[in-house]
């Protein structure tokens, strides 16, 4: 095995251990230290800009060939840089380039969006009970593109030892990659499809003291129409499987799940779920005792742990 192959084997090992890759954090740090844009670096290396974005997010690890090429391009600008430097740790890498590591090491730039105290609070929550949310999930939400039907996405949540929770969503050929943060009995999520630059934002009601099996909340994104119309909807997540312990195997499984036909006629959705996700809002609804705005109140939440058997039927546990 040559040095390039050994370097890639090390990066893959880190990912399979469920830890944020040293490479993705390090690459972001190096590009910032050298004041190189992702577009400029992509041109230097000879790859598409979207691939640089996936390397920086940690969703993709470079091949041995690309790892060698990008390392050479960095060495052209910073003589003495080598493949070995990717494995020395962020502090050592930062010292080599004379930069400060805290923003990159703590949250890969999330400190630009979220105050550090909240990130630290979320990290405590992830370490304490983040494992209760890890796994594969299937969404059920009203379809914006086919009115009268519901759509199912698939989601995988994974925690790392440093207090972060990755969030990956797939439906057909679309892949959103980002982060989820448990805070104040809510799960806040943000992810991006790097191909189109589209965001998805979510807020779900959490589950206390149990392994979560169902969570509900609201999501907001943009339609794939000419104007990228902003939309929001109620959404229910049901657990459909556990992690395998191997990141690449889990990504492959998500690809299989996401490839399933995602639409379901409303009549095929249980009446309980249909009424929960598909109710009227506005003045007319208010006059009938409903709500004027879209909301998923804790009082009506279906977020819960495992269902339990009672007198021969499956009954949902009380909202937790």
C-alpha positions as CSV (number, residue, x, y, z in Angstrom):
1,X,0.0,0.0,0.0
2,X,1.5,3.4,-1.0
3,X,1.3,6.6,1.0
4,X,-1.8,7.9,-0.8
5,X,-3.7,4.7,-0.2
6,X,-2.7,4.6,3.4
7,X,-3.9,8.2,3.9
8,X,-7.3,7.3,2.4
9,X,-7.6,4.2,4.5
10,X,-7.0,6.3,7.6
11,X,-9.7,8.8,6.5
12,X,-12.2,6.0,5.8
13,X,-11.4,4.5,9.2
14,X,-12.3,7.7,10.9
15,X,-15.6,7.9,9.1
16,X,-16.5,4.3,9.8
17,X,-15.9,5.0,13.5
18,X,-18.7,7.6,13.3
19,X,-16.3,10.5,14.1
20,X,-16.3,13.7,12.0
21,X,-13.5,13.3,9.6
22,X,-10.2,14.9,10.3
23,X,-9.9,15.6,6.6
24,X,-13.1,17.5,6.2
25,X,-12.4,19.8,9.1
26,X,-8.8,20.2,8.1
27,X,-9.6,21.0,4.5
28,X,-12.0,23.8,5.6
29,X,-9.3,25.2,7.9
30,X,-6.6,25.1,5.2
31,X,-8.8,26.8,2.6
32,X,-9.6,29.5,5.0
33,X,-6.0,29.9,6.1
34,X,-4.8,30.2,2.5
35,X,-7.8,32.5,1.5
36,X,-8.8,30.1,-1.3
37,X,-12.4,29.9,-2.4
38,X,-13.9,26.5,-3.0
39,X,-14.4,27.4,-6.7
40,X,-10.8,28.5,-7.1
41,X,-9.5,25.3,-5.3
42,X,-11.8,23.2,-7.5
43,X,-10.2,24.7,-10.6
44,X,-6.7,24.1,-9.2
45,X,-7.4,20.5,-8.5
46,X,-9.4,19.9,-11.6
47,X,-12.7,18.8,-10.1
48,X,-16.2,20.2,-9.8
49,X,-16.9,22.8,-7.1
50,X,-19.7,20.6,-5.7
51,X,-17.2,17.9,-5.0
52,X,-15.1,20.3,-2.9
53,X,-18.3,21.1,-1.0
54,X,-18.9,17.5,-0.3
55,X,-15.3,17.0,0.9
56,X,-15.7,20.0,3.3
57,X,-19.0,18.7,4.6
58,X,-17.6,15.2,5.3
59,X,-20.2,13.5,3.2
60,X,-17.6,12.3,0.7
61,X,-14.0,11.2,1.2
62,X,-11.6,11.9,-1.7
63,X,-10.1,9.0,-3.6
64,X,-6.4,8.3,-3.3
65,X,-5.8,10.0,-6.6
66,X,-7.7,13.2,-5.7
67,X,-6.2,13.2,-2.2
68,X,-2.7,13.3,-3.7
69,X,-3.7,16.0,-6.3
70,X,-5.3,18.3,-3.7
71,X,-2.4,17.8,-1.3
72,X,0.1,18.8,-4.1
73,X,-2.0,21.9,-4.9
74,X,-1.8,23.0,-1.2
75,X,1.9,22.3,-1.1
76,X,2.3,24.6,-4.1
77,X,1.0,27.4,-2.0
78,X,2.4,26.2,1.4
79,X,5.8,24.4,0.8
80,X,6.4,21.5,3.1
81,X,2.8,20.4,3.3
82,X,2.3,16.6,2.9
83,X,-0.2,13.8,3.2
84,X,1.1,13.2,6.7
85,X,-0.3,16.6,7.8
86,X,-3.9,15.4,7.4
87,X,-3.4,13.0,10.2
88,X,-1.6,15.2,12.7
89,X,-4.7,16.7,14.3
90,X,-6.4,20.1,13.9
91,X,-4.3,21.9,16.4
92,X,-1.0,20.8,14.7
93,X,-2.5,21.6,11.3
94,X,-3.6,25.1,12.5
95,X,-0.2,25.7,13.9
96,X,1.4,24.8,10.6
97,X,-0.7,27.5,8.9
98,X,-0.7,29.9,11.8
99,X,-4.4,30.1,12.3
100,X,-6.8,29.7,15.2
101,X,-8.7,26.3,15.3
102,X,-11.7,26.9,17.6
103,X,-14.5,27.7,15.1
104,X,-13.6,24.8,12.8
105,X,-12.9,22.3,15.5
106,X,-16.0,23.0,17.5
107,X,-18.7,23.0,14.8
108,X,-17.4,23.2,11.3
109,X,-18.5,26.8,10.8
110,X,-21.8,26.4,12.7
111,X,-20.6,29.1,15.0
112,X,-21.3,31.5,12.2
113,X,-25.0,30.6,12.5
114,X,-25.5,29.5,16.1
115,X,-24.1,31.1,19.2
116,X,-21.4,28.9,20.8
117,X,-23.3,28.5,24.1
118,X,-26.2,26.9,22.3
119,X,-23.8,24.6,20.4
120,X,-22.3,23.6,23.7
121,X,-25.7,23.0,25.2
122,X,-26.7,20.8,22.2
123,X,-23.4,18.9,22.5
124,X,-24.3,18.0,26.1
125,X,-27.7,16.8,25.0
126,X,-26.2,14.7,22.2
127,X,-23.8,13.0,24.6
128,X,-26.5,12.5,27.2
129,X,-29.3,11.0,25.0
130,X,-28.5,11.6,21.3
131,X,-28.3,7.9,20.8
132,X,-32.1,7.7,21.4
133,X,-32.5,9.5,18.0
134,X,-29.9,7.6,16.0
135,X,-31.1,5.4,13.2
136,X,-33.1,5.4,10.0
137,X,-36.4,7.3,9.8
138,X,-39.2,7.6,7.2
139,X,-41.1,10.9,6.9
140,X,-44.8,11.3,6.1
141,X,-45.8,14.8,4.9
142,X,-48.3,16.3,2.5
143,X,-46.9,16.5,-1.1
144,X,-46.5,20.0,-2.5
145,X,-46.0,18.8,-6.0
146,X,-48.9,16.3,-6.2
147,X,-51.8,17.8,-4.1
148,X,-53.9,15.2,-2.4
149,X,-51.0,12.8,-1.9
150,X,-48.4,12.3,0.8
151,X,-44.7,11.9,0.3
152,X,-42.1,9.8,2.1
153,X,-38.5,10.9,2.5
154,X,-35.9,8.8,4.4
155,X,-33.5,10.2,7.0
156,X,-30.5,8.9,8.8
157,X,-29.3,10.5,12.1
158,X,-25.9,9.8,13.5
159,X,-24.1,11.1,16.6
160,X,-20.4,11.7,17.0
161,X,-18.3,11.6,20.2
162,X,-17.6,15.3,19.9
163,X,-21.3,16.1,20.5
164,X,-22.6,16.6,17.0
165,X,-25.5,14.9,15.2
166,X,-25.4,14.6,11.4
167,X,-28.6,14.7,9.4
168,X,-28.9,13.1,6.0
169,X,-32.1,13.1,4.0
170,X,-32.8,11.4,0.7
171,X,-35.7,11.2,-1.7
172,X,-35.3,9.9,-5.2
173,X,-32.2,11.6,-6.6
174,X,-32.0,14.4,-4.0
175,X,-29.7,14.3,-1.0
176,X,-29.7,16.8,1.8
177,X,-26.7,16.7,4.2
178,X,-26.4,18.8,7.4
179,X,-26.8,18.9,11.1
180,X,-29.5,18.3,13.8
181,X,-29.3,19.9,17.2
182,X,-31.4,18.7,20.2
183,X,-32.2,21.7,22.4
184,X,-35.0,22.4,24.9
185,X,-36.9,19.2,24.0
186,X,-36.8,20.1,20.4
187,X,-34.7,18.9,17.5
188,X,-33.6,21.7,15.2
189,X,-32.2,20.6,11.8
190,X,-30.7,22.3,8.8
191,X,-29.3,20.6,5.7
192,X,-28.4,21.4,2.1
193,X,-28.6,19.7,-1.3
194,X,-25.1,20.7,-2.6
195,X,-26.1,20.0,-6.2
196,X,-28.9,22.6,-6.2
197,X,-28.0,24.7,-3.1
198,X,-31.5,24.2,-1.7
199,X,-31.9,24.2,2.1
200,X,-34.3,22.2,4.3
201,X,-35.1,23.5,7.8
202,X,-36.9,21.5,10.5
203,X,-38.1,21.7,14.0
204,X,-39.4,18.5,15.7
205,X,-40.8,17.8,19.1
206,X,-38.5,15.7,21.2
207,X,-38.9,12.6,23.3
208,X,-37.9,12.5,27.0
209,X,-36.4,9.5,28.8
210,X,-37.2,7.0,26.0
211,X,-35.7,5.8,22.7
212,X,-37.6,7.8,20.2
213,X,-39.8,5.9,17.8
214,X,-42.0,8.7,16.4
215,X,-41.4,12.4,16.3
216,X,-43.4,15.2,14.6
217,X,-42.9,18.8,13.8
218,X,-42.6,21.2,10.9
219,X,-40.3,21.4,7.9
220,X,-39.6,24.2,5.4
221,X,-37.9,24.1,2.1
222,X,-38.3,25.2,-1.6
223,X,-40.2,23.5,-4.3
224,X,-38.4,22.4,-7.5
225,X,-40.4,24.8,-9.6
226,X,-39.0,27.7,-11.7
227,X,-39.3,30.1,-8.8
228,X,-38.2,27.8,-6.0
229,X,-41.4,28.5,-4.1
230,X,-40.9,28.4,-0.3
231,X,-43.2,25.9,1.4
232,X,-43.8,24.6,4.9
233,X,-45.7,21.5,6.1
234,X,-46.3,19.3,9.1
235,X,-44.2,16.2,9.1
236,X,-44.1,12.9,11.0
237,X,-41.0,10.7,11.3
238,X,-41.2,7.0,12.1
239,X,-38.2,4.9,13.0
240,X,-37.6,2.2,10.3
241,X,-34.2,0.8,11.3
242,X,-31.0,1.0,13.3
243,X,-27.5,2.0,12.2
244,X,-25.1,-0.7,11.1
245,X,-22.0,0.8,12.7
246,X,-20.5,1.4,9.3
247,X,-21.0,4.8,7.7
248,X,-20.6,3.7,4.1
249,X,-23.0,0.8,4.6
250,X,-25.6,3.2,6.1
251,X,-25.2,5.6,3.3
252,X,-25.7,2.8,0.8
253,X,-28.8,1.7,2.7
254,X,-30.2,5.3,2.6
255,X,-29.7,5.3,-1.1
256,X,-31.8,2.2,-1.4
257,X,-34.6,3.5,0.8
258,X,-34.5,6.9,-1.0
259,X,-34.9,5.2,-4.3
260,X,-38.3,3.8,-3.4
261,X,-41.3,5.5,-5.0
262,X,-42.1,8.3,-2.5
263,X,-45.8,9.1,-3.1
264,X,-48.8,7.6,-1.4
265,X,-52.5,8.4,-2.0
266,X,-54.1,10.1,1.0
267,X,-56.6,7.2,1.3
268,X,-53.6,4.8,2.0
269,X,-52.5,6.9,5.0
270,X,-54.1,6.1,8.3
271,X,-56.9,8.4,9.3
272,X,-55.1,9.2,12.5
273,X,-51.9,10.4,10.7
274,X,-53.9,12.0,7.9
275,X,-55.9,14.2,10.3
276,X,-52.7,15.0,12.3
277,X,-50.8,16.2,9.3
278,X,-53.5,17.6,7.0
279,X,-55.7,20.0,8.8
280,X,-57.0,23.5,7.8
281,X,-55.6,26.7,9.1
282,X,-56.7,30.3,8.7
283,X,-59.8,32.3,9.5
284,X,-62.3,29.6,8.6
285,X,-60.4,27.1,10.7
286,X,-60.3,29.5,13.6
287,X,-64.1,30.0,13.5
288,X,-64.4,26.2,13.8
289,X,-62.1,26.1,16.8
290,X,-58.9,25.5,14.8
291,X,-55.6,27.5,14.3
292,X,-54.8,30.5,12.1
293,X,-51.2,29.4,11.4
294,X,-49.4,26.1,10.8
295,X,-48.1,24.6,14.1
296,X,-47.3,21.4,15.8
297,X,-48.2,22.0,19.4
298,X,-46.7,19.8,22.2
299,X,-50.2,19.2,23.5
300,X,-51.1,17.5,20.2
301,X,-47.7,16.0,19.5
302,X,-47.4,12.3,18.6
303,X,-43.7,12.3,19.5
304,X,-43.2,9.2,21.7
305,X,-41.1,6.2,22.5
306,X,-42.1,2.6,21.7
307,X,-45.8,1.8,21.5
308,X,-47.0,-0.7,24.1
309,X,-49.5,-3.5,24.0
310,X,-52.8,-3.1,26.0
311,X,-55.7,-5.6,26.0
312,X,-54.7,-7.1,22.7
313,X,-54.3,-3.8,20.8
314,X,-51.4,-1.5,20.2
315,X,-51.9,1.8,21.9
316,X,-49.7,4.8,21.5
317,X,-47.9,5.9,24.6
318,X,-48.8,9.2,26.1
319,X,-46.9,12.1,24.5
320,X,-43.6,12.5,26.4
